CSV table of C-alpha atoms in Angstrom, one decimal:
chain,number,residue,atom,x,y,z
A,732,MET,CA,107.9,84.8,106.8
A,733,THR,CA,110.7,83.6,109.1
A,734,VAL,CA,110.0,83.3,112.9
A,735,ARG,CA,113.2,83.4,114.9
A,736,VAL,CA,113.1,81.0,117.9
A,737,LEU,CA,115.1,80.5,121.0
A,738,ILE,CA,114.7,77.3,123.1
A,739,VAL,CA,115.4,77.4,126.9
A,740,ASP,CA,115.3,74.1,128.7
A,741,ASP,CA,117.8,72.6,131.1
A,742,GLU,CA,117.3,69.1,129.6
A,743,GLN,CA,119.2,68.4,126.4
A,744,PRO,CA,116.8,65.7,125.2
A,745,ALA,CA,113.9,68.1,125.6
A,746,ARG,CA,115.8,70.8,123.6
A,747,GLU,CA,116.6,68.3,120.8
A,748,GLU,CA,113.0,67.0,120.6
A,749,LEU,CA,111.7,70.6,120.3
A,750,ALA,CA,114.3,71.5,117.8
A,751,TYR,CA,113.4,68.5,115.7
A,752,MET,CA,109.7,69.5,115.7
A,753,LEU,CA,110.5,73.1,114.9
A,754,GLY,CA,112.3,71.8,111.8
A,755,GLU,CA,109.0,70.4,110.6
A,756,ILE,CA,107.3,73.8,110.7
A,757,GLN,CA,107.7,76.0,107.6
A,758,GLY,CA,109.1,79.4,108.6
A,759,ALA,CA,110.5,78.4,112.0
A,760,ALA,CA,114.2,79.2,112.4
A,761,LEU,CA,116.0,78.0,115.5
A,762,ILE,CA,118.6,80.6,116.3
A,763,GLY,CA,119.8,79.5,119.6
A,764,GLU,CA,119.5,77.4,122.8
A,765,ALA,CA,120.0,78.0,126.5
A,766,SER,CA,120.0,75.6,129.5
A,767,THR,CA,119.8,78.2,132.3
A,768,GLY,CA,117.9,81.3,133.1
A,769,MET,CA,120.8,83.7,133.0
A,770,GLU,CA,122.0,82.2,129.7
A,771,ALA,CA,118.5,82.7,128.4
A,772,VAL,CA,118.5,86.4,129.3
A,773,LYS,CA,121.9,86.8,127.7
A,774,LYS,CA,121.0,85.1,124.5
A,775,ALA,CA,117.7,87.0,124.3
A,776,LYS,CA,119.7,90.3,124.4
A,777,GLU,CA,122.2,89.1,121.8
A,778,LEU,CA,119.9,87.2,119.4
A,779,LYS,CA,116.6,89.1,119.7
A,780,PRO,CA,114.3,86.2,118.9
A,781,ASP,CA,110.7,86.5,118.0
A,782,LEU,CA,109.5,83.5,120.0
A,783,MET,CA,111.1,82.0,123.1
A,784,PHE,CA,110.1,78.5,124.2
A,785,LEU,CA,110.9,78.8,128.0
A,786,ASP,CA,110.8,75.9,130.4
A,787,ILE,CA,109.5,77.0,133.8
A,788,HIS,CA,111.9,74.7,135.8
A,789,LEU,CA,115.5,75.9,135.3
A,790,PRO,CA,118.5,75.3,137.6
A,791,ASP,CA,119.3,79.0,138.5
A,792,LEU,CA,116.1,81.0,137.9
A,793,THR,CA,112.6,79.9,137.2
A,794,GLY,CA,111.1,80.6,133.8
A,795,LEU,CA,108.8,83.1,135.5
A,796,GLN,CA,111.8,85.0,136.8
A,797,VAL,CA,113.3,85.0,133.4
A,798,ALA,CA,110.1,86.5,131.9
A,799,GLU,CA,110.1,89.2,134.6
A,800,LEU,CA,113.7,90.2,133.7
A,801,LEU,CA,112.8,90.3,130.0
A,802,ASN,CA,109.8,92.5,130.7
A,803,GLU,CA,112.0,94.9,132.6
A,804,PHE,CA,114.2,95.2,129.5
A,805,ASP,CA,111.1,95.7,127.4
A,806,PHE,CA,112.2,93.1,124.8
A,807,ALA,CA,109.6,92.5,122.0
A,808,ILE,CA,109.8,88.7,122.6
A,809,GLN,CA,106.7,86.5,122.7
A,810,ILE,CA,107.2,83.8,125.4
A,811,VAL,CA,105.8,80.3,125.2
A,812,PHE,CA,106.1,78.7,128.7
A,813,LEU,CA,106.8,74.9,128.8
A,814,THR,CA,105.9,72.9,131.9
A,815,ALA,CA,104.4,69.6,133.1
A,816,TYR,CA,102.2,71.4,135.6
A,817,ASP,CA,99.2,73.5,134.7
A,818,HIS,CA,99.1,75.4,138.0
A,819,PHE,CA,101.7,77.8,136.7
A,820,ALA,CA,99.4,79.0,134.0
A,821,ILE,CA,97.9,81.9,136.0
A,822,GLU,CA,101.3,83.3,136.9
A,823,ALA,CA,102.5,82.9,133.4
A,824,PHE,CA,99.7,84.9,131.9
A,825,LYS,CA,100.2,87.6,134.5
A,826,LEU,CA,103.6,88.0,132.9
A,827,ARG,CA,102.0,88.5,129.5
A,828,ALA,CA,102.9,85.0,128.3
A,829,PHE,CA,102.0,84.6,124.6
A,830,HIS,CA,101.3,80.9,125.0
A,831,TYR,CA,101.5,78.0,127.4
A,832,LEU,CA,102.2,74.4,126.5
A,833,LEU,CA,101.8,71.5,128.9
A,834,LYS,CA,104.3,68.6,128.5
A,835,PRO,CA,104.2,66.4,126.7
A,836,TYR,CA,103.3,68.4,123.6
A,837,ASP,CA,103.3,67.4,120.0
A,838,LEU,CA,103.8,68.9,116.5
A,839,GLU,CA,100.2,69.9,116.3
A,840,ASP,CA,100.5,71.9,119.5
A,841,LEU,CA,103.5,73.8,118.1
A,842,ILE,CA,101.8,74.4,114.8
A,843,GLU,CA,98.9,76.0,116.7
A,844,VAL,CA,101.4,78.3,118.5
A,845,PHE,CA,102.9,79.4,115.2
A,846,ASP,CA,99.5,80.0,113.6
A,847,THR,CA,98.4,82.1,116.6
A,848,TYR,CA,101.6,84.1,116.4
A,849,LEU,CA,101.3,84.8,112.7
A,850,ASN,CA,97.6,85.7,113.1
A,851,MET,CA,98.6,88.2,115.8
A,852,LEU,CA,101.2,89.7,113.5
A,853,LYS,CA,98.6,90.1,110.8
A,854,GLU,CA,96.1,91.8,113.2
A,855,ASN,CA,98.8,94.2,114.4
A,856,GLN,CA,99.8,95.1,110.9
A,857,MET,CA,96.1,95.8,110.0
A,858,LYS,CA,95.7,98.0,113.0
A,859,THR,CA,98.9,99.9,112.1
A,860,GLU,CA,97.7,100.3,108.5
A,861,GLN,CA,94.3,101.6,109.7
A,862,THR,CA,96.0,104.3,111.8
A,863,LYS,CA,97.9,105.4,108.7
A,864,ASN,CA,94.9,105.5,106.4
A,865,LYS,CA,94.1,109.1,107.0
A,866,LEU,CA,94.6,111.3,104.0
A,867,ALA,CA,96.3,114.6,105.0
A,868,ILE,CA,94.6,117.3,102.8
A,869,GLU,CA,96.6,120.5,102.6
A,870,THR,CA,94.3,123.4,102.5
A,871,GLU,CA,94.6,127.2,102.7
A,872,ASN,CA,93.8,126.9,106.5
A,873,GLY,CA,96.1,124.0,107.4
A,874,ILE,CA,95.6,120.3,107.1
A,875,THR,CA,92.4,118.4,107.1
A,876,TYR,CA,92.4,114.7,107.8
A,877,LEU,CA,90.0,112.5,105.9
A,878,SER,CA,89.5,108.7,105.7
A,879,PRO,CA,89.4,107.7,102.0
A,880,LYS,CA,85.9,106.2,102.5
A,881,GLU,CA,84.6,109.7,103.5
A,882,ILE,CA,85.5,111.0,100.0
A,883,TYR,CA,82.8,110.6,97.3
A,884,PHE,CA,84.6,112.2,94.4
A,885,ILE,CA,87.2,114.8,93.5
A,886,GLU,CA,87.1,117.3,90.7
A,887,LYS,CA,89.4,119.8,89.1
A,888,GLN,CA,87.8,123.2,88.5
A,889,GLY,CA,90.3,125.4,86.6
A,890,ARG,CA,93.3,125.5,88.8
A,891,GLU,CA,91.5,124.3,91.9
A,892,VAL,CA,91.0,120.7,93.1
A,893,ILE,CA,87.8,120.2,95.1
A,894,ILE,CA,87.2,117.1,97.3
A,895,HIS,CA,83.6,116.2,97.8
A,896,THR,CA,82.5,114.4,100.9
A,897,LYS,CA,78.9,113.5,101.8
A,898,ILE,CA,78.2,116.9,103.4
A,899,GLU,CA,81.0,119.3,102.4
A,900,LYS,CA,83.5,120.5,99.8
A,901,ILE,CA,87.2,121.0,100.6
A,902,LYS,CA,89.7,122.8,98.4
A,903,ALA,CA,92.9,120.9,98.3
A,904,LEU,CA,96.4,122.1,97.4
A,905,PHE,CA,97.2,118.7,95.8
A,906,THR,CA,97.0,118.1,92.1
A,907,LEU,CA,94.5,115.6,90.8
A,908,ASN,CA,97.4,113.2,89.8
A,909,GLU,CA,98.9,113.4,93.3
A,910,LEU,CA,95.6,112.5,94.9
A,911,PHE,CA,95.1,109.6,92.4
A,912,GLU,CA,98.4,108.1,93.4
A,913,LYS,CA,97.5,108.2,97.0
A,914,LEU,CA,93.9,106.9,96.6
A,915,GLU,CA,94.0,104.4,93.8
A,916,ARG,CA,94.4,101.5,96.2
A,917,PHE,CA,91.2,102.6,98.0
A,918,SER,CA,88.8,101.9,95.1
A,919,PHE,CA,89.2,105.3,93.4
A,920,PHE,CA,88.8,105.4,89.7
A,921,ARG,CA,89.6,108.1,87.1
A,922,THR,CA,86.4,108.7,85.0
A,923,HIS,CA,87.6,111.8,83.3
A,924,LYS,CA,90.7,114.0,83.0
A,925,SER,CA,89.2,116.2,85.7
A,926,TYR,CA,87.4,113.7,88.0
A,927,LEU,CA,88.2,110.9,90.4
A,928,VAL,CA,85.4,108.9,92.0
A,929,ASN,CA,85.2,106.5,95.0
A,930,LEU,CA,83.6,103.4,93.5
A,931,GLU,CA,82.1,102.6,96.9
A,932,HIS,CA,79.8,105.6,96.6
A,933,ILE,CA,78.4,105.4,93.0
A,934,LYS,CA,74.7,104.8,92.6
A,935,GLU,CA,73.9,104.8,89.0
A,936,LEU,CA,75.4,105.0,85.5
A,937,ARG,CA,73.3,107.0,83.1
A,938,THR,CA,73.8,107.3,79.3
A,939,TRP,CA,74.7,110.8,78.2
A,940,PHE,CA,75.6,111.5,74.6
A,941,SER,CA,78.2,110.3,72.0
A,942,GLY,CA,78.9,107.1,73.9
A,943,SER,CA,79.7,108.9,77.2
A,944,TYR,CA,77.9,108.5,80.5
A,945,ASN,CA,77.3,110.3,83.8
A,946,LEU,CA,77.7,108.7,87.2
A,947,ILE,CA,75.2,109.5,89.8
A,948,MET,CA,76.8,109.6,93.3
A,949,ASN,CA,75.2,108.5,96.4
A,950,ASP,CA,75.6,111.8,98.2
A,951,GLN,CA,72.9,114.1,99.4
A,952,TYR,CA,73.0,116.1,96.2
A,953,GLN,CA,72.9,113.1,93.9
A,954,SER,CA,75.9,114.6,92.2
A,955,GLU,CA,76.6,113.8,88.6
A,956,VAL,CA,80.2,112.9,87.5
A,957,PRO,CA,81.1,112.6,83.8
A,958,VAL,CA,82.6,109.4,82.5
A,959,SER,CA,84.6,109.8,79.3
A,960,ARG,CA,84.0,107.3,76.5
A,961,ASN,CA,87.5,105.9,76.9
A,962,TYR,CA,86.9,105.0,80.6
A,963,VAL,CA,83.5,103.3,80.4
A,964,LYS,CA,84.7,99.8,79.7
A,965,ASP,CA,87.3,99.8,82.5
A,966,LEU,CA,84.8,101.3,84.9
A,967,ARG,CA,82.2,98.6,84.3
A,968,GLU,CA,84.7,95.9,84.7
A,969,LYS,CA,85.8,97.3,88.0
A,970,VAL,CA,82.3,97.8,89.4
A,971,GLU,CA,80.1,95.0,88.0
A,972,LEU,CA,80.0,91.4,89.1
């Protein structure tokens, strides 16, 4: 992943040193530099960086004032304040600073900033995915929302598709194939042309006849789900250590 970086510092040697260290970090892409506060705001609007390394002492505005302006514009920029004085830290974090580096800093300090940033992105992505993990089940009465983990198994009875949770049955207007496409990544497995099961909720595999088996589900009814002969090998490979 590429992280777009803007450097803001009124001292050219400081900008050059930081740019050099950024070049040593995989995924860091320097997209611009600024030497004043107003230039920083202008370039932030134009370039839309992911990270801004912002010196607190600038000739026209302070770095804190620049951060206030950026907050007013509601830019999605993470700010890393740079200063030789730690007494600015409290004010910096009041302005939602992403990170704070005391001068002199080194490459390890910068790597820590990038690691923290990438971990934050991963956490945000996971939270976003979790909010989207509700399955919208179209029913005769409207839409029922279910988390995949709530579903124990799904069966097709004639023209009807029935979703079994731990305590209830829900008739769905989806086809079995449509549900399998949505749920396959959530540990669902097709055991039979008419059944899908959540592998997280199986309790036992019992022999039946002619090489076929029945799965015993871990619901309150100890429901039995048939496993066709052709699916037994793949099922065991997915479930067993």
